[in-house]
């Protein structure tokens, strides 16, 4: 059957309002919109203005009412605790309603912020849905961030309540969450009124009287709360993501456009049918987890798997195949790094063959560039289409994809295929002129963005405009560079800012530099993202010490590594700090981070004409070689 992609994409741009109004039929609205797209305040566009709905109602209650009450909504599969728990739509709705009752008991009302700092347990998804039920705005913070990062988010979001747990479980250790939370609250200026703490059997924690409340005890006392209707344009959540400074960006997601885009994507991008089982291996702390572990699958009536484990080590590299086979998943979504980890441990795919994957149709990868060798390995061993797709926290769903639900297009390795319907993707030169096929430029999307895209940054309209809309008026700047080939396939090559992608996690080298610069004996520093066979990139820091520094350089390097772990968190994967005599700079004093990255990756590179002293590059290369980088040119 011919793909319907081209027609869908054309129509989504020629008749935007008709296209998305039709998609909006999949959602139950308490009141229909006055305008499908409000264009009265460019560059701020709003979808479904005047409409009213509740996202939790759409994800749970209407599924219960519509015949899915006894269908499994969520499967919690946790190899790290040896647990599998299933919740029907009715059970999930009832538990979420009770938890919403607890939130209400603690004074949470529509528009209030609630911060969620939790491991991958079903209560994390329940917490998000309970907020949505009350019209409260959740902000989930990934468990791998350290206390100062959590404090920054508390200060920006000013949550009335924090929902957390006693611990998370990593491959090799139990991570106590409560001390991190206590430290973050001590550091933050905005003090939450209360914390609701889930006590896990693996590690209990002390509760602070009158501030901390036991999750289970509170739920036992609560009565269920009904859904509170909100405007389609009201915020559903804030998700902080790395910006170019230590201050993360609070990406805001609205209720109406988000629900429409996600429900549409489940069928058309992913080709899934209601009632089927879907497995996203990510974390609720990331946008992939928000969209495709929690909201999209439930809005669309699927069974979603919430997996507490890693692709390897819990217990082995066959864990994904066991989950797929045991629960009958028809598709899975994860990051390429997970597959690199599996490939490393099970190069011949022997563990894949031990499981019955007969129901499994498609593998979706996103979060970082899908390198062709990894995609080929997955294709060869899984024998299903492997679909790369490109998206960002800001967009909430795919900017470019091979929309298998519309009829799969031929796969080109290294490309996430074509712009998804709703995205008018252009490649621009610095003068905002469109570039020819094959020429690399700034990947930009002509406004308006489709539903689901962040309407703004939390309390920071100006930063939103400056970050995304000011450089190319009339366009959204993705901050990714790339090109379109002659067939219209997108190739995403690199970020144009200081963001690096470490194991599918987005990190700012600028934020790491801010931490290193705070070391009392560091005069100057630079951080680059060096290529890594497993994680895609890892941060590598260069430190120039103050004259007369008293501590030995190797101790300062070790302290720097410790500082980043303490201030940003283990998720930064910052393990290499190199003390150097000086940094390569242009004559005007700009640090040549790009050149250092090329050296680290063993790429061919040109010595910049503006370099102050080319001899420094040799010194940097020697240091990088000692640290295991700067191999032969690739
Ligand atoms: N809470 C506390 N610590 C956490 C954590 C959490 N939720 N998540 C990660 N960490 C820690 C890890 O334990 C590790 O600590 P270490 O330095 O002591 O080893 C560190 O943060 C780095 O984590 P990670 O980058 O995940 O590396 P890893 O070596 O533990 O695992 C992979 C490597 C490839 C298996 C892992 O990155 C993975 O599963 N990636 C999948 C990608 C993904 O889910 N991306 C999300 C976007 S789709
Ligand atoms: P995040 O906001 O954490 O999802 O990170 C978004 C960034 O990850 C993008 O701007 C890209 O740099 C990168 N990214 C995500 N998906 C892909 C992909 N399929 N191919 C290349 N890069 C990707």
XYZ file of C-alpha atoms and ligand atoms in Angstrom:
705
model
C 0.000 0.000 0.000
C 1.343 3.441 -0.912
C 2.278 5.626 2.031
C -0.225 8.312 3.001
C 2.614 10.327 4.537
C 3.058 12.842 1.697
C -0.623 13.701 1.565
C -0.857 13.974 5.367
C 2.194 16.238 5.523
C 0.946 18.428 2.675
C -2.488 18.781 4.234
C -1.075 19.491 7.689
C 0.630 22.578 6.269
C -1.976 23.703 3.708
C -4.945 23.216 6.010
C -3.443 23.258 9.482
C -6.662 24.009 11.283
C -8.697 21.401 9.420
C -5.996 18.794 9.962
C -5.691 19.269 13.712
C -9.422 19.864 14.272
C -9.955 16.433 12.775
C -7.246 14.932 15.014
C -8.913 16.629 17.994
C -11.959 14.372 17.547
C -9.946 11.719 19.381
C -10.147 13.771 22.593
C -13.181 14.353 24.839
C -13.652 18.084 25.358
C -15.894 19.591 27.948
C -16.213 22.614 25.689
C -15.034 22.878 22.093
C -12.559 25.538 21.035
C -13.348 29.036 19.830
C -10.347 28.902 17.503
C -8.320 25.858 16.434
C -5.234 28.060 16.176
C -5.028 31.444 17.827
C -2.645 33.615 15.813
C -3.437 36.896 17.560
C -0.113 37.218 19.440
C 2.751 36.058 17.218
C 5.279 34.601 17.792
C 3.126 32.992 20.524
C 0.615 30.664 18.875
C -1.976 28.782 20.894
C -3.896 25.675 19.880
C -7.548 25.039 20.724
C -8.105 28.379 22.415
C -11.308 28.496 24.416
C -11.597 24.707 24.635
C -11.863 23.006 28.029
C -10.873 19.481 29.006
C -9.064 17.382 31.575
C -6.050 15.351 30.481
C -6.394 12.758 33.265
C -10.056 12.266 32.369
C -9.020 11.581 28.784
C -6.230 9.226 29.842
C -8.191 7.245 32.412
C -11.859 7.975 33.178
C -13.121 7.989 29.646
C -11.224 4.766 28.936
C -12.977 3.188 31.935
C -16.342 4.541 30.785
C -15.673 3.550 27.195
C -15.177 -0.182 27.775
C -11.536 -0.462 28.845
C -12.177 -0.696 32.608
C -10.767 -4.231 32.846
C -8.004 -3.788 30.260
C -4.519 -3.523 31.722
C -3.488 0.117 31.553
C -0.046 -0.116 33.115
C 2.422 -2.923 33.735
C 5.160 -2.169 36.230
C 8.062 -4.472 35.424
C 10.983 -4.096 37.780
C 13.834 -6.572 37.446
C 15.744 -4.628 40.111
C 13.129 -5.539 42.727
C 11.864 -8.742 41.100
C 8.365 -7.294 40.765
C 5.676 -7.291 38.092
C 2.442 -5.446 38.971
C -0.461 -4.786 36.642
C -3.138 -2.115 36.936
C -6.354 -2.137 34.934
C -7.680 1.189 33.716
C -10.238 1.059 36.532
C -7.594 0.367 39.186
C -5.310 3.056 37.851
C -8.140 5.583 37.689
C -9.175 4.759 41.265
C -5.637 4.994 42.626
C -4.989 8.245 40.800
C -8.262 9.693 42.080
C -7.245 8.807 45.659
C -3.800 10.282 45.248
C -5.395 13.413 43.810
C -7.502 13.390 46.984
C -4.284 13.437 49.046
C -2.937 16.339 47.006
C -6.182 18.218 47.505
C -6.034 17.491 51.258
C -2.655 19.223 51.223
C -4.112 22.278 49.580
C -3.108 21.624 45.967
C -5.409 23.486 43.599
C -5.555 24.171 39.875
C -2.457 26.034 38.720
C -0.349 25.031 41.752
C 2.974 23.387 41.000
C 3.878 19.953 42.345
C 7.422 18.650 42.042
C 7.925 14.923 41.482
C 11.344 13.420 42.257
C 10.846 9.710 41.976
C 12.305 6.482 40.692
C 10.597 4.377 38.041
C 7.712 3.086 40.130
C 4.042 3.191 39.138
C 3.427 5.839 41.804
C 5.506 8.243 39.671
C 3.033 7.931 36.791
C 0.143 8.123 39.259
C 1.617 11.316 40.678
C 1.724 12.930 37.237
C -1.841 11.899 36.460
C -3.089 13.001 39.898
C -1.712 16.481 39.250
C -3.352 16.525 35.823
C -6.611 15.470 37.471
C -6.598 18.561 39.691
C -5.322 20.924 37.005
C -2.101 21.255 39.038
C 1.150 21.589 37.102
C 3.680 18.843 37.681
C 7.384 19.147 37.293
C 9.212 15.825 37.272
C 12.917 15.918 38.069
C 15.086 12.995 36.950
C 16.506 10.989 39.857
C 20.090 11.184 38.585
C 20.318 14.919 39.310
C 22.026 16.108 42.469
C 20.521 18.287 45.204
C 21.624 21.697 43.797
C 19.934 20.922 40.456
C 16.804 19.931 42.325
C 17.002 23.141 44.357
C 17.241 25.267 41.201
C 14.081 23.631 39.900
C 12.296 24.092 43.243
C 13.175 27.771 43.198
C 11.938 28.250 39.666
C 8.720 26.217 39.885
C 7.926 27.092 43.537
C 5.980 23.893 44.186
C 3.401 23.747 46.946
C 4.098 20.041 47.409
C 6.916 17.594 46.608
C 6.270 13.940 45.852
C 9.239 11.658 46.344
C 10.353 8.223 47.483
C 12.819 6.836 49.979
C 15.140 5.473 47.291
C 15.876 4.580 43.711
C 17.672 1.437 42.573
C 20.614 1.458 40.191
C 22.447 -1.620 38.877
C 25.053 -1.615 41.605
C 23.513 0.382 44.424
C 20.430 1.686 46.185
C 20.295 5.478 45.849
C 18.813 7.188 48.911
C 16.582 9.968 47.545
C 15.503 11.526 50.817
C 18.885 13.048 51.833
C 19.072 14.627 48.370
C 15.578 16.026 48.748
C 16.289 17.366 52.242
C 19.481 19.000 51.040
C 17.695 20.528 48.037
C 14.948 21.984 50.202
C 17.574 23.404 52.560
C 19.337 25.021 49.595
C 16.173 26.363 47.964
C 14.652 29.697 48.839
C 11.144 28.594 47.902
C 10.139 26.105 50.585
C 7.438 23.577 49.669
C 4.732 23.263 52.319
C 4.853 19.482 52.466
C 6.459 16.349 51.035
C 4.708 13.081 50.365
C 7.184 10.229 50.628
C 6.767 6.727 49.265
C 8.601 4.352 51.599
C 10.151 1.534 49.589
C 11.085 -1.793 51.160
C 14.681 -1.586 49.882
C 15.444 1.454 52.069
C 13.184 3.360 54.436
C 13.866 6.956 55.354
C 13.215 9.284 58.268
C 10.305 11.665 57.863
C 10.497 15.241 59.117
C 7.574 15.929 61.428
C 4.875 18.244 60.080
C 6.638 18.519 56.726
C 6.898 14.956 55.447
C 3.940 12.611 55.118
C 3.886 8.900 54.479
C 2.425 8.203 51.027
C 0.487 5.063 51.946
C -0.898 6.493 55.180
C -2.126 9.597 53.393
C -3.728 7.601 50.589
C -5.483 5.428 53.180
C -7.076 8.570 54.657
C -8.041 10.219 51.363
C -11.254 10.309 49.421
C -11.166 10.300 45.619
C -10.983 13.622 43.820
C -12.901 14.341 40.645
C -11.334 15.786 37.503
C -11.013 19.568 37.412
C -11.631 21.027 33.975
C -8.940 23.338 32.647
C -8.430 25.472 29.572
C -6.778 23.711 26.647
C -4.077 26.372 26.897
C -3.459 25.898 30.641
C -0.138 24.275 31.549
C -0.118 20.536 32.198
C 3.500 20.364 33.196
C 6.894 22.037 33.336
C 9.886 19.926 32.380
C 13.299 21.425 32.962
C 15.927 20.774 30.354
C 19.490 21.918 29.874
C 19.920 25.389 28.505
C 23.205 27.047 27.697
C 23.775 28.174 31.280
C 23.477 26.575 34.686
C 19.867 27.778 34.767
C 17.753 25.094 33.065
C 14.859 25.985 30.811
C 11.385 25.279 32.186
C 9.660 23.843 29.141
C 5.902 24.335 29.518
C 3.418 21.912 27.987
C -0.257 22.777 27.608
C -3.217 20.407 28.012
C -5.186 20.558 24.770
C -2.596 20.604 22.007
C -0.530 18.028 23.882
C -3.411 15.544 24.172
C -4.325 15.956 20.492
C -0.772 15.613 19.181
C 0.076 12.609 21.335
C -3.086 10.664 20.577
C -2.562 11.368 16.872
C 1.075 10.284 17.017
C 0.348 6.907 18.594
C -1.614 5.806 15.552
C 0.071 7.706 12.767
C 3.722 7.908 13.795
C 3.920 4.596 15.642
C 1.165 2.582 13.930
C -0.255 1.173 17.160
C -3.894 0.194 17.756
C -5.837 0.733 21.006
C -5.649 -2.329 23.240
C -2.103 -3.214 22.164
C 0.912 -3.305 24.491
C 3.633 -0.699 24.126
C 7.033 -0.522 25.785
C 9.055 2.654 26.186
C 12.323 2.081 28.029
C 13.206 5.534 29.275
C 12.566 7.401 32.524
C 9.585 9.526 33.529
C 12.141 12.257 34.256
C 12.682 12.791 30.526
C 10.303 14.000 27.867
C 10.236 10.558 26.247
C 8.938 9.180 29.526
C 6.309 11.910 29.887
C 4.996 11.472 26.366
C 5.409 7.771 25.669
C 5.429 5.969 29.005
C 2.570 7.940 30.519
C 0.410 10.266 28.462
C 0.247 9.066 24.842
C -0.328 5.360 25.518
C -3.070 6.046 28.063
C -4.740 8.739 25.969
C -4.862 6.180 23.193
C -6.097 3.199 25.247
C -2.918 1.104 25.143
C -1.272 -1.025 27.795
C 1.940 0.766 28.725
C 4.968 -0.855 30.340
C 6.848 1.077 33.018
C 10.238 -0.589 33.348
C 12.518 -0.112 36.345
C 15.838 -1.424 35.126
C 18.577 -0.928 32.585
C 19.179 -2.498 29.186
C 22.120 -4.439 30.634
C 22.917 -5.665 34.121
C 19.321 -6.119 35.280
C 20.064 -8.977 35.119
C 21.517 -9.211 31.606
C 21.380 -7.896 28.057
C 18.272 -9.999 27.362
C 16.042 -8.088 29.771
C 14.243 -6.063 27.034
C 13.439 -9.243 25.094
C 12.102 -10.901 28.232
C 9.830 -7.890 28.867
C 8.599 -7.783 25.263
C 7.869 -11.518 25.189
C 6.339 -11.747 28.660
C 3.900 -8.890 28.118
C 3.312 -9.266 24.386
C 4.579 -5.804 23.431
C 4.077 -4.974 19.747
C 6.597 -2.125 19.687
C 9.314 -0.602 21.781
C 10.874 2.838 22.014
C 14.291 3.545 23.508
C 17.559 5.410 22.875
C 20.323 4.061 20.602
C 22.720 4.041 23.555
C 20.678 1.243 25.111
C 21.239 -0.830 21.999
C 24.949 -0.070 21.964
C 25.089 -1.367 25.532
C 23.199 -4.546 24.577
C 25.285 -5.083 21.442
C 28.451 -4.846 23.485
C 27.330 -7.596 25.859
C 25.506 -9.818 23.395
C 27.157 -9.161 20.018
C 25.589 -12.178 18.313
C 22.108 -11.513 19.665
C 22.017 -14.930 21.346
C 19.776 -13.611 24.128
C 17.272 -12.297 21.580
C 16.706 -15.787 20.217
C 15.774 -17.124 23.637
C 12.493 -15.200 23.633
C 9.301 -15.356 21.633
C 9.149 -11.989 19.906
C 6.497 -13.036 17.388
C 4.168 -10.160 18.299
C 6.915 -7.544 18.099
C 6.536 -5.335 15.005
C 8.713 -2.233 15.283
C 11.620 -0.734 17.186
C 11.714 3.057 17.554
C 14.881 4.915 18.495
C 15.317 8.575 19.473
C 17.087 10.908 21.853
C 20.396 11.019 20.003
C 21.716 10.228 16.549
C 21.010 6.600 15.640
C 24.383 5.468 14.336
C 24.028 3.152 11.322
C 26.040 0.210 12.782
C 23.703 0.072 15.773
C 20.601 0.330 13.582
C 21.924 -2.439 11.310
C 22.688 -4.665 14.272
C 19.149 -4.214 15.591
C 17.631 -4.852 12.148
C 19.653 -8.004 11.610
C 18.879 -9.521 14.968
C 15.331 -8.367 15.604
C 14.194 -8.697 11.995
C 11.692 -5.844 12.314
C 11.831 -2.257 10.990
C 14.081 -0.041 13.111
C 12.755 3.499 12.986
C 14.897 6.466 13.980
C 12.996 9.634 14.831
C 14.146 13.061 15.910
C 12.633 15.191 18.609
C 13.292 17.487 21.533
C 11.926 18.255 24.967
C 10.569 21.452 23.442
C 8.440 19.689 20.827
C 7.142 16.832 23.013
C 6.864 14.524 19.993
C 8.656 13.780 16.743
C 9.853 16.581 14.463
C 10.914 14.012 11.888
C 9.957 10.374 11.674
C 9.165 7.510 9.404
C 5.444 7.537 10.180
C 4.756 3.815 10.018
C 1.075 4.367 10.799
C 0.739 6.325 7.563
C 2.633 3.653 5.617
C 6.342 3.191 6.110
C 8.742 4.974 3.767
C 12.053 3.384 2.774
C 14.576 3.617 5.621
C 17.823 5.504 5.004
C 20.366 4.778 7.703
C 21.534 7.913 9.465
C 18.284 9.776 8.753
C 15.146 10.057 10.909
C 13.299 10.190 7.529
C 11.005 13.152 6.807
C 9.414 16.005 8.749
C 6.374 14.773 10.679
C 3.005 16.223 9.681
C 2.652 19.662 11.261
C 6.350 20.526 10.859
C 7.419 22.822 8.029
C 11.140 22.083 8.301
C 13.676 24.267 6.505
C 17.475 24.376 6.393
C 18.658 27.978 6.692
C 21.972 29.740 6.236
C 22.988 32.526 8.648
C 21.103 35.046 6.481
C 17.916 32.949 6.815
C 18.151 31.893 3.178
C 17.083 28.347 2.385
C 19.918 26.029 1.562
C 20.053 23.519 -1.248
C 19.613 19.764 -0.726
C 22.745 18.311 0.796
C 23.971 21.620 2.258
C 24.315 21.741 6.028
C 22.621 24.607 7.836
C 20.436 25.438 10.810
C 17.428 23.148 11.062
C 14.489 25.487 11.607
C 10.728 25.020 11.605
C 8.531 27.660 10.039
C 5.981 28.961 12.556
C 3.436 28.095 13.722
C 4.626 24.950 15.407
C 2.150 22.068 15.613
C 0.108 21.202 18.731
C 2.161 19.740 21.559
C 5.037 22.196 21.087
C 5.948 24.205 24.201
C 3.963 27.456 24.203
C 6.646 29.160 26.321
C 9.200 28.736 29.138
C 7.913 28.885 32.685
C 7.723 32.552 33.727
C 10.178 33.435 30.957
C 8.457 34.544 27.755
C 11.454 36.710 26.853
C 13.938 33.867 27.266
C 11.643 31.708 25.140
C 11.741 34.244 22.314
C 15.471 34.864 22.696
C 16.336 31.163 22.798
C 14.192 29.888 19.968
C 12.526 32.579 17.901
C 14.795 35.631 17.715
C 17.630 34.382 15.487
C 15.393 33.540 12.553
C 12.183 35.599 12.840
C 9.207 33.507 11.785
C 11.017 30.240 12.538
C 11.712 27.985 15.495
C 15.428 27.358 15.831
C 15.936 23.710 16.782
C 19.636 24.338 17.615
C 20.431 21.233 15.587
C 22.415 21.520 12.375
C 21.749 19.239 9.460
C 20.489 18.946 5.931
C 17.688 17.671 3.736
C 18.703 15.366 0.913
C 17.252 15.423 -2.600
C 14.422 13.103 -1.492
C 13.504 15.361 1.429
C 15.041 13.082 4.084
C 16.411 14.904 7.126
C 19.919 14.318 8.425
C 20.561 15.688 11.927
C 24.278 16.198 12.381
C 25.125 18.172 15.523
C 23.930 20.740 18.022
C 24.835 24.316 17.257
C 24.951 25.309 20.922
C 26.855 23.901 23.884
C 24.444 21.046 24.499
C 25.902 17.548 24.408
C 24.048 14.276 24.368
C 25.288 11.740 26.903
C 23.542 8.342 26.801
C 20.473 10.064 25.361
C 20.566 12.617 28.187
C 20.851 16.280 27.355
C 23.584 18.185 29.191
C 25.026 21.665 28.949
C 28.816 21.903 28.805
C 28.360 25.527 29.952
C 26.677 24.321 33.135
C 29.547 21.893 33.817
C 32.045 24.698 33.201
C 30.219 26.837 35.769
C 30.782 24.099 38.357
C 34.469 23.629 37.459
C 35.110 27.356 37.496
C 33.865 27.441 41.081
C 36.828 25.317 42.236
C 39.044 27.732 44.188
C 42.229 26.660 42.423
C 40.874 26.693 38.879
C 41.664 29.809 36.865
C 40.014 28.813 33.632
C 38.282 25.803 32.191
C 36.596 24.339 29.139
C 34.339 21.336 28.673
C 33.786 19.489 25.428
C 31.660 16.499 24.442
C 34.028 13.762 23.297
C 32.801 10.806 21.256
C 32.113 7.685 23.319
C 31.397 4.223 21.929
C 28.660 3.530 24.478
C 27.149 6.861 25.476
C 27.542 8.713 22.168
C 29.286 11.576 23.915
C 30.798 12.148 27.346
C 31.962 15.436 28.843
C 35.712 15.984 29.153
C 36.972 18.954 31.183
C 40.184 20.944 30.801
C 41.410 22.916 33.785
C 44.015 25.662 33.910
C 45.116 26.160 37.485
C 45.706 29.445 39.264
C 49.350 30.408 39.599
C 50.714 29.000 42.840
C 47.940 26.424 43.234
C 48.814 24.408 46.318
C 47.022 21.138 45.580
C 48.569 18.575 43.247
C 47.032 18.713 39.739
C 45.805 15.118 39.903
C 44.009 15.842 43.165
C 42.399 18.949 41.695
C 41.247 16.871 38.721
C 39.719 14.309 41.101
C 38.056 17.064 43.123
C 36.628 18.542 39.922
C 35.083 15.191 39.011
C 33.598 14.966 42.504
C 32.247 18.516 42.324
C 30.324 17.864 39.119
C 28.814 14.694 40.594
C 27.846 16.601 43.736
C 26.453 19.689 42.013
C 24.938 18.316 38.795
C 24.656 14.622 39.549
C 25.885 11.216 38.401
C 23.829 11.614 35.223
C 26.491 14.016 33.912
C 28.863 11.025 33.549
C 31.733 13.423 34.155
C 34.771 11.216 34.801
C 37.612 12.987 32.980
C 39.167 16.287 34.068
C 42.554 17.111 32.569
C 44.852 19.759 34.005
C 46.534 21.686 31.163
C 48.970 24.578 31.112
C 46.800 26.698 28.817
C 43.759 26.483 26.575
C 43.802 26.997 22.805
C 42.214 30.337 21.965
C 41.634 32.709 19.096
C 43.525 35.981 19.121
C 40.370 37.597 20.509
C 40.380 35.141 23.417
C 37.626 32.714 22.399
C 38.336 29.148 23.542
C 38.537 26.777 20.576
C 36.268 24.067 21.963
C 35.328 22.779 18.497
C 38.970 22.173 17.593
C 39.571 20.415 20.898
C 36.570 18.185 20.197
C 37.972 17.248 16.787
C 41.289 16.360 18.390
C 39.563 14.253 21.064
C 37.605 12.368 18.411
C 40.642 11.798 16.206
C 38.995 13.712 13.340
C 40.882 15.543 10.636
C 40.676 19.245 11.367
C 41.956 22.550 10.072
C 43.987 24.730 12.409
C 41.829 27.854 12.723
C 43.408 30.880 11.031
C 42.544 33.000 14.053
C 44.393 30.781 16.554
C 46.683 32.612 18.918
C 49.307 29.883 19.399
C 48.977 26.676 17.350
C 51.555 24.866 19.531
C 48.918 24.529 22.267
C 46.978 22.079 20.101
C 49.861 19.606 20.283
C 49.881 19.869 24.067
C 46.122 19.291 24.213
C 46.436 16.262 21.901
C 49.121 14.769 24.130
C 46.948 15.202 27.238
C 43.945 13.714 25.461
C 46.015 10.709 24.324
C 47.058 10.089 27.919
C 43.396 10.129 28.885
C 42.522 7.587 26.167
C 41.219 10.003 23.536
C 42.678 11.537 20.358
C 43.031 8.256 18.552
C 43.974 8.028 14.862
C 41.849 10.052 12.430
C 38.619 8.159 11.575
N 19.008 7.914 39.950
C 20.255 7.949 40.447
N 21.369 7.759 39.695
C 21.188 7.528 38.388
C 19.912 7.474 37.802
C 18.794 7.676 38.645
N 17.553 7.654 38.173
N 20.059 7.225 36.484
C 21.371 7.125 36.247
N 22.043 7.292 37.398
C 23.504 7.223 37.571
C 24.035 5.871 37.144
O 23.989 4.945 38.190
C 25.453 6.215 36.775
O 26.186 6.337 37.969
P 27.730 5.887 38.078
O 28.499 7.033 37.508
O 27.923 5.738 39.543
O 27.883 4.613 37.314
C 25.343 7.614 36.193
O 24.113 8.150 36.702
C 25.306 7.655 34.700
O 24.144 6.982 34.260
P 23.944 6.449 32.784
O 24.424 7.468 31.815
O 22.550 5.981 32.633
O 24.995 5.295 32.670
P 24.982 3.781 33.109
O 26.388 3.366 32.959
O 24.293 3.556 34.403
O 24.100 3.068 31.963
C 23.214 2.845 29.745
C 24.429 3.179 30.590
C 23.510 2.988 28.294
C 22.792 1.410 30.052
C 22.094 3.813 30.163
O 22.515 5.119 29.926
C 20.772 3.612 29.493
O 20.003 2.733 29.775
N 20.428 4.490 28.625
C 19.122 4.457 27.995
C 18.881 5.813 27.509
C 17.660 6.457 28.006
O 16.873 5.929 28.739
N 17.546 7.692 27.576
C 16.473 8.550 27.916
C 16.015 9.330 26.737
S 15.148 8.273 25.571
P 16.096 16.159 24.452
O 15.467 17.488 24.540
O 16.757 15.725 25.699
O 15.131 15.131 23.914
O 17.285 16.265 23.399
C 17.022 16.745 22.126
C 18.243 16.671 21.289
O 18.662 15.298 21.136
C 18.010 17.151 19.874
O 18.096 18.547 19.765
C 19.099 16.428 19.112
O 20.328 17.079 19.243
C 19.174 15.101 19.823
N 18.342 14.100 19.136
C 17.178 13.596 19.536
N 16.737 12.653 18.677
C 17.654 12.574 17.686
C 17.779 11.796 16.488
N 16.865 10.887 16.163
N 18.854 12.017 15.693
C 19.789 12.933 16.028
N 19.739 13.673 17.153
C 18.679 13.507 17.973
